[in-house]
mmCIF file of C-alpha atoms in Angstrom:
data_model
loop_
_atom_site.group_PDB
_atom_site.id
_atom_site.type_symbol
_atom_site.label_atom_id
_atom_site.label_comp_id
_atom_site.label_asym_id
_atom_site.label_seq_id
_atom_site.Cartn_x
_atom_site.Cartn_y
_atom_site.Cartn_z
ATOM 1 C CA MET T 1 0.000 0.000 0.000
ATOM 2 C CA SER T 2 2.801 2.399 -0.836
ATOM 3 C CA GLU T 3 1.267 5.796 -1.529
ATOM 4 C CA GLN T 4 2.457 7.807 -4.499
ATOM 5 C CA LEU T 5 4.900 10.499 -3.442
ATOM 6 C CA THR T 6 2.992 13.391 -4.987
ATOM 7 C CA PHE T 7 3.218 17.129 -4.351
ATOM 8 C CA ARG T 8 -0.111 16.882 -2.529
ATOM 9 C CA LYS T 9 1.175 14.142 -0.213
ATOM 10 C CA GLY T 10 4.175 16.342 0.515
ATOM 11 C CA LEU T 11 1.905 19.224 1.512
ATOM 12 C CA LYS T 12 -0.077 16.893 3.751
ATOM 13 C CA ASP T 13 2.989 15.359 5.409
ATOM 14 C CA GLY T 14 4.268 18.884 6.036
ATOM 15 C CA LEU T 15 1.169 19.938 7.933
ATOM 16 C CA PRO T 16 2.156 18.630 11.393
ATOM 17 C CA ILE T 17 5.554 20.297 10.972
ATOM 18 C CA CYS T 18 3.765 23.491 9.925
ATOM 19 C CA LEU T 19 1.697 23.572 13.123
ATOM 20 C CA GLY T 20 4.778 23.096 15.281
ATOM 21 C CA TYR T 21 6.593 25.812 13.353
ATOM 22 C CA VAL T 22 3.827 28.367 13.896
ATOM 23 C CA SER T 23 4.369 28.179 17.644
ATOM 24 C CA VAL T 24 8.167 28.157 17.534
ATOM 25 C CA SER T 25 8.385 31.052 15.064
ATOM 26 C CA PHE T 26 5.765 32.959 17.085
ATOM 27 C CA ALA T 27 8.289 32.998 19.934
ATOM 28 C CA PHE T 28 11.019 34.067 17.523
ATOM 29 C CA GLY T 29 8.906 36.921 16.144
ATOM 30 C CA MET T 30 8.263 38.184 19.653
ATOM 31 C CA MET T 31 11.903 37.942 20.616
ATOM 32 C CA ALA T 32 12.960 39.894 17.513
ATOM 33 C CA THR T 33 10.525 42.779 17.932
ATOM 34 C CA GLN T 34 11.028 42.911 21.699
ATOM 35 C CA GLY T 35 14.702 43.380 20.935
ATOM 36 C CA GLY T 36 13.806 46.374 18.801
ATOM 37 C CA LEU T 37 13.556 45.024 15.245
ATOM 38 C CA PRO T 38 10.583 46.041 13.093
ATOM 39 C CA VAL T 39 8.043 43.357 12.121
ATOM 40 C CA TRP T 40 9.171 43.224 8.490
ATOM 41 C CA VAL T 41 12.801 42.513 9.453
ATOM 42 C CA ALA T 42 11.687 39.652 11.723
ATOM 43 C CA LEU T 43 9.664 38.263 8.811
ATOM 44 C CA LEU T 44 12.580 38.731 6.419
ATOM 45 C CA ILE T 45 14.887 36.793 8.749
ATOM 46 C CA SER T 46 12.433 33.885 8.985
ATOM 47 C CA MET T 47 11.769 33.775 5.246
ATOM 48 C CA THR T 48 15.448 33.827 4.296
ATOM 49 C CA ASN T 49 16.846 31.621 7.084
ATOM 50 C CA LEU T 50 14.197 29.015 7.958
ATOM 51 C CA THR T 51 16.090 27.657 10.958
ATOM 52 C CA SER T 52 15.215 28.013 14.638
ATOM 53 C CA ALA T 53 18.405 27.895 16.699
ATOM 54 C CA GLY T 54 20.552 29.479 13.990
ATOM 55 C CA GLN T 55 18.408 32.518 13.443
ATOM 56 C CA VAL T 56 17.764 33.050 17.156
ATOM 57 C CA ALA T 57 21.506 33.110 17.800
ATOM 58 C CA GLY T 58 22.163 35.301 14.746
ATOM 59 C CA THR T 59 19.407 37.733 15.717
ATOM 60 C CA THR T 60 20.670 37.877 19.308
ATOM 61 C CA LEU T 61 24.074 38.895 17.964
ATOM 62 C CA LEU T 62 22.519 41.467 15.626
ATOM 63 C CA LEU T 63 20.634 42.991 18.542
ATOM 64 C CA SER T 64 23.800 43.233 20.626
ATOM 65 C CA GLY T 65 25.805 44.715 17.759
ATOM 66 C CA GLY T 66 27.970 41.635 17.091
ATOM 67 C CA LEU T 67 30.656 41.591 14.412
ATOM 68 C CA TYR T 68 29.813 40.204 10.955
ATOM 69 C CA ILE T 69 32.433 37.492 11.392
ATOM 70 C CA GLU T 70 30.852 36.449 14.695
ATOM 71 C CA ILE T 71 27.445 36.263 13.037
ATOM 72 C CA ALA T 72 28.839 34.209 10.168
ATOM 73 C CA VAL T 73 30.799 31.762 12.329
ATOM 74 C CA THR T 74 27.967 31.335 14.866
ATOM 75 C CA THR T 75 25.423 30.696 12.127
ATOM 76 C CA PHE T 76 27.819 28.250 10.490
ATOM 77 C CA VAL T 77 28.578 26.267 13.639
ATOM 78 C CA ILE T 78 24.943 26.068 14.740
ATOM 79 C CA ASN T 79 23.804 24.964 11.303
ATOM 80 C CA ILE T 80 26.705 22.637 10.573
ATOM 81 C CA ARG T 81 24.387 19.696 11.303
ATOM 82 C CA TYR T 82 22.488 20.460 8.103
ATOM 83 C CA MET T 83 25.558 19.293 6.200
ATOM 84 C CA LEU T 84 25.054 15.802 7.537
ATOM 85 C CA MET T 85 21.331 15.923 6.727
ATOM 86 C CA SER T 86 21.845 17.228 3.209
ATOM 87 C CA LEU T 87 24.448 14.553 2.707
ATOM 88 C CA SER T 88 22.031 11.811 3.762
ATOM 89 C CA LEU T 89 19.343 13.356 1.575
ATOM 90 C CA SER T 90 21.691 13.334 -1.400
ATOM 91 C CA GLN T 91 21.648 9.533 -1.131
ATOM 92 C CA LYS T 92 17.868 9.478 -0.776
ATOM 93 C CA VAL T 93 16.662 11.619 -3.693
ATOM 94 C CA ASP T 94 15.971 9.992 -7.037
ATOM 95 C CA ALA T 95 18.311 10.288 -9.992
ATOM 96 C CA ALA T 96 15.763 12.367 -11.886
ATOM 97 C CA MET T 97 16.293 15.301 -9.542
ATOM 98 C CA THR T 98 18.084 17.978 -11.537
ATOM 99 C CA ASN T 99 20.871 20.186 -10.266
ATOM 100 C CA LEU T 100 18.559 23.208 -10.343
ATOM 101 C CA GLN T 101 16.043 21.345 -8.198
ATOM 102 C CA ARG T 102 18.831 20.453 -5.763
ATOM 103 C CA TRP T 103 19.902 24.117 -5.596
ATOM 104 C CA VAL T 104 16.343 25.217 -4.783
ATOM 105 C CA LEU T 105 15.176 22.397 -2.511
ATOM 106 C CA SER T 106 18.282 22.338 -0.321
ATOM 107 C CA PHE T 107 17.059 25.694 1.067
ATOM 108 C CA GLY T 108 14.295 23.800 2.872
ATOM 109 C CA VAL T 109 16.358 21.227 4.757
ATOM 110 C CA THR T 110 15.438 21.514 8.456
ATOM 111 C CA ASP T 111 15.587 18.978 11.296
ATOM 112 C CA GLU T 112 11.896 18.128 10.997
ATOM 113 C CA ILE T 113 11.603 18.156 7.199
ATOM 114 C CA PHE T 114 14.693 15.969 7.021
ATOM 115 C CA ALA T 115 13.212 13.551 9.548
ATOM 116 C CA VAL T 116 9.937 13.163 7.628
ATOM 117 C CA ALA T 117 11.709 12.861 4.264
ATOM 118 C CA MET T 118 13.966 10.095 5.566
ATOM 119 C CA GLN T 119 10.960 8.163 6.905
ATOM 120 C CA GLN T 120 9.648 7.600 3.375
ATOM 121 C CA LYS T 121 10.310 4.210 1.853
ATOM 122 C CA GLY T 122 12.647 4.267 -1.121
ATOM 123 C CA GLU T 123 13.713 7.346 -3.023
ATOM 124 C CA ILE T 124 11.985 10.707 -2.873
ATOM 125 C CA ASN T 125 11.303 12.969 -5.822
ATOM 126 C CA ALA T 126 11.381 16.743 -6.259
ATOM 127 C CA ARG T 127 7.565 17.103 -6.325
ATOM 128 C CA TYR T 128 7.078 15.412 -2.966
ATOM 129 C CA PHE T 129 10.021 17.206 -1.382
ATOM 130 C CA SER T 130 8.828 20.645 -2.525
ATOM 131 C CA GLY T 131 5.373 20.005 -1.036
ATOM 132 C CA LEU T 132 6.976 18.822 2.187
ATOM 133 C CA ILE T 133 8.919 22.101 2.399
ATOM 134 C CA LEU T 134 6.141 24.481 1.353
ATOM 135 C CA THR T 135 3.653 23.941 4.206
ATOM 136 C CA PRO T 136 6.218 24.286 7.018
ATOM 137 C CA TYR T 137 7.713 27.332 5.241
ATOM 138 C CA CYS T 138 4.331 29.092 5.250
ATOM 139 C CA GLY T 139 3.828 28.179 8.913
ATOM 140 C CA TRP T 140 7.253 29.515 9.787
ATOM 141 C CA ALA T 141 6.511 32.856 8.109
ATOM 142 C CA LEU T 142 2.974 33.133 9.505
ATOM 143 C CA GLY T 143 4.037 32.387 13.088
ATOM 144 C CA THR T 144 6.855 34.924 12.897
ATOM 145 C CA PHE T 145 4.501 37.602 11.638
ATOM 146 C CA LEU T 146 1.890 36.899 14.313
ATOM 147 C CA GLY T 147 4.479 36.826 17.103
ATOM 148 C CA ALA T 148 6.197 39.984 15.899
ATOM 149 C CA ALA T 149 2.903 41.849 15.504
ATOM 150 C CA ALA T 150 1.526 40.634 18.863
ATOM 151 C CA THR T 151 4.423 42.020 20.897
ATOM 152 C CA GLY T 152 3.159 45.581 20.668
ATOM 153 C CA ILE T 153 -0.311 44.792 21.967
ATOM 154 C CA LEU T 154 0.653 42.458 24.827
ATOM 155 C CA PRO T 155 0.858 43.823 28.408
ATOM 156 C CA GLU T 156 4.333 44.036 29.975
ATOM 157 C CA SER T 157 3.665 41.214 32.465
ATOM 158 C CA LEU T 158 2.793 38.810 29.661
ATOM 159 C CA ARG T 159 5.747 39.903 27.532
ATOM 160 C CA SER T 160 8.134 39.223 30.403
ATOM 161 C CA ALA T 161 6.650 35.745 30.884
ATOM 162 C CA LEU T 162 6.807 34.966 27.151
ATOM 163 C CA GLY T 163 10.500 35.857 27.095
ATOM 164 C CA ILE T 164 11.187 32.360 28.406
ATOM 165 C CA ALA T 165 9.092 30.594 25.727
ATOM 166 C CA ILE T 166 11.847 30.017 23.197
ATOM 167 C CA TYR T 167 14.193 28.609 25.852
ATOM 168 C CA GLY T 168 11.368 26.342 26.984
ATOM 169 C CA MET T 169 11.264 24.961 23.468
ATOM 170 C CA PHE T 170 15.007 24.378 23.436
ATOM 171 C CA ILE T 171 14.670 22.476 26.717
ATOM 172 C CA ALA T 172 11.863 20.402 25.209
ATOM 173 C CA ILE T 173 14.269 19.432 22.406
ATOM 174 C CA ILE T 174 17.297 18.532 24.558
ATOM 175 C CA ILE T 175 15.765 16.821 27.617
ATOM 176 C CA PRO T 176 13.986 13.773 26.097
ATOM 177 C CA PRO T 177 17.093 12.517 24.203
ATOM 178 C CA SER T 178 19.239 13.264 27.276
ATOM 179 C CA ARG T 179 17.029 10.948 29.277
ATOM 180 C CA LYS T 180 17.506 8.110 26.814
ATOM 181 C CA SER T 181 21.187 8.579 25.978
ATOM 182 C CA LYS T 182 23.966 9.087 28.509
ATOM 183 C CA PRO T 183 26.410 10.584 25.972
ATOM 184 C CA ILE T 184 23.825 13.206 24.944
ATOM 185 C CA LEU T 185 23.142 13.969 28.612
ATOM 186 C CA ARG T 186 26.876 14.518 29.179
ATOM 187 C CA VAL T 187 27.079 16.755 26.095
ATOM 188 C CA VAL T 188 24.149 18.853 27.334
ATOM 189 C CA LEU T 189 25.558 19.154 30.872
ATOM 190 C CA LEU T 190 29.074 19.964 29.702
ATOM 191 C CA ALA T 191 28.007 22.546 27.121
ATOM 192 C CA GLY T 192 25.648 24.212 29.623
ATOM 193 C CA ALA T 193 28.283 24.212 32.400
ATOM 194 C CA LEU T 194 30.949 25.671 30.091
ATOM 195 C CA SER T 195 28.515 28.345 28.950
ATOM 196 C CA CYS T 196 27.780 29.309 32.593
ATOM 197 C CA LEU T 197 31.510 29.372 33.307
ATOM 198 C CA PHE T 198 32.168 31.732 30.394
ATOM 199 C CA THR T 199 29.255 33.967 31.361
ATOM 200 C CA TRP T 200 30.019 34.264 35.057
ATOM 201 C CA THR T 201 33.839 34.202 35.254
ATOM 202 C CA PRO T 202 35.382 37.692 35.323
ATOM 203 C CA GLY T 203 37.622 38.076 32.292
ATOM 204 C CA LEU T 204 36.067 35.197 30.367
ATOM 205 C CA ASN T 205 32.757 37.087 30.304
ATOM 206 C CA LEU T 206 34.314 39.691 28.011
ATOM 207 C CA LEU T 207 33.788 37.189 25.180
ATOM 208 C CA SER T 208 30.547 37.793 23.307
ATOM 209 C CA SER T 209 27.717 35.251 23.406
ATOM 210 C CA GLY T 210 28.421 34.138 19.828
ATOM 211 C CA TRP T 211 31.935 32.953 20.541
ATOM 212 C CA VAL T 212 30.857 31.410 23.838
ATOM 213 C CA ILE T 213 28.267 29.273 22.022
ATOM 214 C CA ILE T 214 30.816 28.212 19.415
ATOM 215 C CA ILE T 215 33.541 27.329 21.943
ATOM 216 C CA CYS T 216 31.173 25.448 24.271
ATOM 217 C CA ALA T 217 29.405 23.522 21.498
ATOM 218 C CA VAL T 218 32.582 22.528 19.652
ATOM 219 C CA ALA T 219 34.393 21.520 22.859
ATOM 220 C CA ALA T 220 31.491 19.462 24.252
ATOM 221 C CA SER T 221 30.722 17.769 20.912
ATOM 222 C CA ALA T 222 34.363 16.980 20.134
ATOM 223 C CA LEU T 223 34.988 15.497 23.590
ATOM 224 C CA ALA T 224 31.830 13.408 23.314
ATOM 225 C CA ALA T 225 32.745 12.288 19.782
ATOM 226 C CA LEU T 226 36.121 11.072 21.097
ATOM 227 C CA ARG T 227 34.721 9.332 24.171
ATOM 228 C CA TYR T 228 31.401 8.102 22.795
ATOM 229 C CA PRO T 229 31.706 7.607 19.052
ATOM 230 C CA VAL T 230 28.300 6.873 17.539
ATOM 231 C CA ALA T 231 27.887 3.597 15.679
ATOM 232 C CA LYS T 232 28.627 3.916 11.992
ATOM 233 C CA GLU T 233 25.618 4.380 9.727
ATOM 234 C CA ALA T 234 23.488 5.289 12.745
ATOM 235 C CA GLN T 235 21.258 8.057 11.456
ATOM 236 C CA THR T 236 18.503 9.730 13.390
ATOM 237 C CA MET S 1 17.223 54.288 15.694
ATOM 238 C CA ILE S 2 18.008 51.074 13.871
ATOM 239 C CA ASN S 3 21.094 50.895 11.693
ATOM 240 C CA TYR S 4 19.420 49.244 8.702
ATOM 241 C CA ALA S 5 22.632 48.836 6.699
ATOM 242 C CA TYR S 6 24.124 46.843 9.575
ATOM 243 C CA VAL S 7 21.000 44.796 10.315
ATOM 244 C CA LEU S 8 20.248 43.905 6.690
ATOM 245 C CA THR S 9 23.881 42.992 5.974
ATOM 246 C CA GLY S 10 23.795 40.769 9.056
ATOM 247 C CA VAL S 11 20.565 39.109 7.890
ATOM 248 C CA LEU S 12 22.090 38.534 4.446
ATOM 249 C CA ILE S 13 25.162 36.911 6.019
ATOM 250 C CA MET S 14 22.959 34.628 8.162
ATOM 251 C CA ALA S 15 20.875 33.637 5.147
ATOM 252 C CA LEU S 16 23.864 32.974 2.885
ATOM 253 C CA VAL S 17 25.794 30.919 5.439
ATOM 254 C CA THR S 18 22.702 28.871 6.330
ATOM 255 C CA TYR S 19 21.930 28.250 2.654
ATOM 256 C CA VAL S 20 25.457 27.267 1.624
ATOM 257 C CA VAL S 21 25.710 24.781 4.509
ATOM 258 C CA ARG S 22 22.518 23.064 3.315
ATOM 259 C CA MET S 23 23.156 23.358 -0.394
ATOM 260 C CA LEU S 24 26.772 22.198 -0.748
ATOM 261 C CA PRO S 25 26.412 18.561 0.310
ATOM 262 C CA LEU S 26 23.234 18.031 -1.709
ATOM 263 C CA VAL S 27 24.663 19.606 -4.857
ATOM 264 C CA VAL S 28 28.357 18.690 -4.656
ATOM 265 C CA PHE S 29 28.972 15.590 -2.536
ATOM 266 C CA ARG S 30 27.437 12.337 -3.572
ATOM 267 C CA ARG S 31 29.210 10.035 -1.132
ATOM 268 C CA LYS S 32 28.566 9.409 2.551
ATOM 269 C CA ILE S 33 30.816 10.637 5.348
ATOM 270 C CA THR S 34 32.567 7.591 6.738
ATOM 271 C CA ASN S 35 34.845 9.326 9.231
ATOM 272 C CA GLN S 36 33.491 8.190 12.570
ATOM 273 C CA PHE S 37 34.756 11.192 14.510
ATOM 274 C CA ILE S 38 33.074 13.701 12.195
ATOM 275 C CA GLN S 39 29.873 11.651 12.148
ATOM 276 C CA SER S 40 29.797 11.557 15.942
ATOM 277 C CA PHE S 41 30.730 15.220 16.261
ATOM 278 C CA LEU S 42 27.887 16.257 13.959
ATOM 279 C CA ALA S 43 25.442 14.056 15.845
ATOM 280 C CA TYR S 44 26.229 15.801 19.149
ATOM 281 C CA VAL S 45 26.430 19.384 17.861
ATOM 282 C CA PRO S 46 22.690 20.264 17.946
ATOM 283 C CA TYR S 47 22.343 19.322 21.622
ATOM 284 C CA ALA S 48 25.525 21.108 22.633
ATOM 285 C CA VAL S 49 24.476 24.267 20.788
ATOM 286 C CA LEU S 50 20.992 24.367 22.276
ATOM 287 C CA SER S 51 22.309 23.734 25.777
ATOM 288 C CA ALA S 52 24.960 26.463 25.488
ATOM 289 C CA MET S 53 22.312 28.852 24.162
ATOM 290 C CA THR S 54 19.864 28.040 26.955
ATOM 291 C CA PHE S 55 22.220 28.104 29.942
ATOM 292 C CA PRO S 56 22.577 30.500 31.639
ATOM 293 C CA ALA S 57 20.714 32.859 29.248
ATOM 294 C CA ILE S 58 17.317 31.481 30.323
ATOM 295 C CA LEU S 59 17.833 32.915 33.821
ATOM 296 C CA SER S 60 17.873 36.481 32.479
ATOM 297 C CA SER S 61 15.083 36.007 29.920
ATOM 298 C CA THR S 62 12.318 37.391 32.158
ATOM 299 C CA ALA S 63 11.802 40.346 34.521
ATOM 300 C CA SER S 64 13.125 38.456 37.549
ATOM 301 C CA GLY S 65 15.670 35.716 38.227
ATOM 302 C CA TRP S 66 13.190 34.010 40.573
ATOM 303 C CA SER S 67 10.449 33.791 37.976
ATOM 304 C CA ALA S 68 12.968 32.575 35.391
ATOM 305 C CA ALA S 69 14.136 29.849 37.786
ATOM 306 C CA ALA S 70 10.515 28.764 38.263
ATOM 307 C CA GLY S 71 10.037 28.686 34.483
ATOM 308 C CA LEU S 72 13.214 26.639 34.059
ATOM 309 C CA VAL S 73 12.070 24.060 36.618
ATOM 310 C CA ALA S 74 8.641 23.844 34.968
ATOM 311 C CA ALA S 75 10.212 23.381 31.534
ATOM 312 C CA ILE S 76 12.557 20.626 32.726
ATOM 313 C CA LEU S 77 9.733 18.750 34.499
ATOM 314 C CA LEU S 78 7.422 18.943 31.482
ATOM 315 C CA ALA S 79 10.180 18.000 29.025
ATOM 316 C CA TYR S 80 11.173 15.106 31.266
ATOM 317 C CA LYS S 81 7.616 13.810 30.868
ATOM 318 C CA ASP S 82 8.065 13.941 27.073
ATOM 319 C CA LYS S 83 5.570 16.785 26.570
ATOM 320 C CA GLY S 84 5.604 18.506 23.180
ATOM 321 C CA LEU S 85 7.473 21.708 22.353
ATOM 322 C CA LEU S 86 4.404 23.899 22.648
ATOM 323 C CA THR S 87 3.308 22.445 25.998
ATOM 324 C CA VAL S 88 6.758 22.875 27.524
ATOM 325 C CA ALA S 89 7.074 26.452 26.242
ATOM 326 C CA LEU S 90 3.642 27.466 27.487
ATOM 327 C CA GLY S 91 4.170 25.666 30.809
ATOM 328 C CA ALA S 92 7.384 27.606 31.414
ATOM 329 C CA THR S 93 5.627 30.834 30.421
ATOM 330 C CA ALA S 94 2.734 30.132 32.794
ATOM 331 C CA ALA S 95 5.125 29.411 35.684
ATOM 332 C CA VAL S 96 6.915 32.719 35.097
ATOM 333 C CA PHE S 97 3.626 34.612 34.888
ATOM 334 C CA VAL S 98 2.260 33.103 38.110
ATOM 335 C CA VAL S 99 5.460 33.746 40.076
ATOM 336 C CA GLU S 100 5.731 37.350 38.849
ATOM 337 C CA GLN S 101 2.067 38.079 39.648
ATOM 338 C CA GLY S 102 2.539 36.491 43.077
ATOM 339 C CA MET S 103 5.651 38.569 43.772
ATOM 340 C CA THR S 104 3.870 41.744 42.683
ATOM 341 C CA LEU S 105 0.865 40.956 44.896
ATOM 342 C CA ALA S 106 3.153 40.247 47.859
ATOM 343 C CA GLY S 107 4.879 43.564 47.287
ATOM 344 C CA LEU S 108 8.267 41.946 46.545
ATOM 345 C CA PRO S 109 10.590 43.647 44.045
ATOM 346 C CA LEU S 110 10.910 41.681 40.795
#
């Protein structure tokens, strides 16, 4: 009963991702306008970046006046995982996919879209993949717009409380795998502890948040990769 | 006043870097990474990044360190019970809101 991988099926499979994205990007939109960016810039960031952690970190740096090189390196390090996903996808797409289609569709590789694409049996085609990207993309843009526009009309007490929303989502992403995997738990604890150390130690806290994230993430991941190498071919 | 030249250049840099990272492997490489260290490193990176971004920044994300701590505890408890992203985010938000309203009512400084 293998369903045809049509554009329409792609749209449908993207719907659950779309709903999740509306809420995550809502928090991003609020964060951006609370930091002082106009609504259209928040929307522009979401529509050109389409990545949660990467654009939050990049926007945080923008708001604090970070250097271009910091913004570039932070965005690169946070999004480096997409390389692995795109690489896996390059083995999964059918031979009929043209280079132009690869150039366009690679824009839409996110954690969730990648996960759903890899769940399909056999190869995937450009029609299905474009549908799978389109629905979440619209949700990402819509949520950002709503969040950015809502900031101005929310009372101060609610805005303060919503400031924690995006971190709540990050915690929801890192805790469940940490519970199931000891190496991931160690990575999370080490990266978080290093980040606290850099933020609170006099002298070290002169480093901007961008570099702190890079140093902590690279150090924790490299140590874990040495001590707990993942089994070959193990893909999530 | 916003420095639009700076902000828009920054946004362009973010967009370009993010795109190139996604595009290169799909367009250029056609073979799988077999280096076990790089594979493992890439598998751990997302968690390390999110953790470094969350801690300790979450503690200064609201009007008061106390309310932020309450939100953090709520988020960890909900996430530990495998609740979805939205539930955890709203749960943390609700905890912050309740604590801040309580502190205001009790006349404590935020």
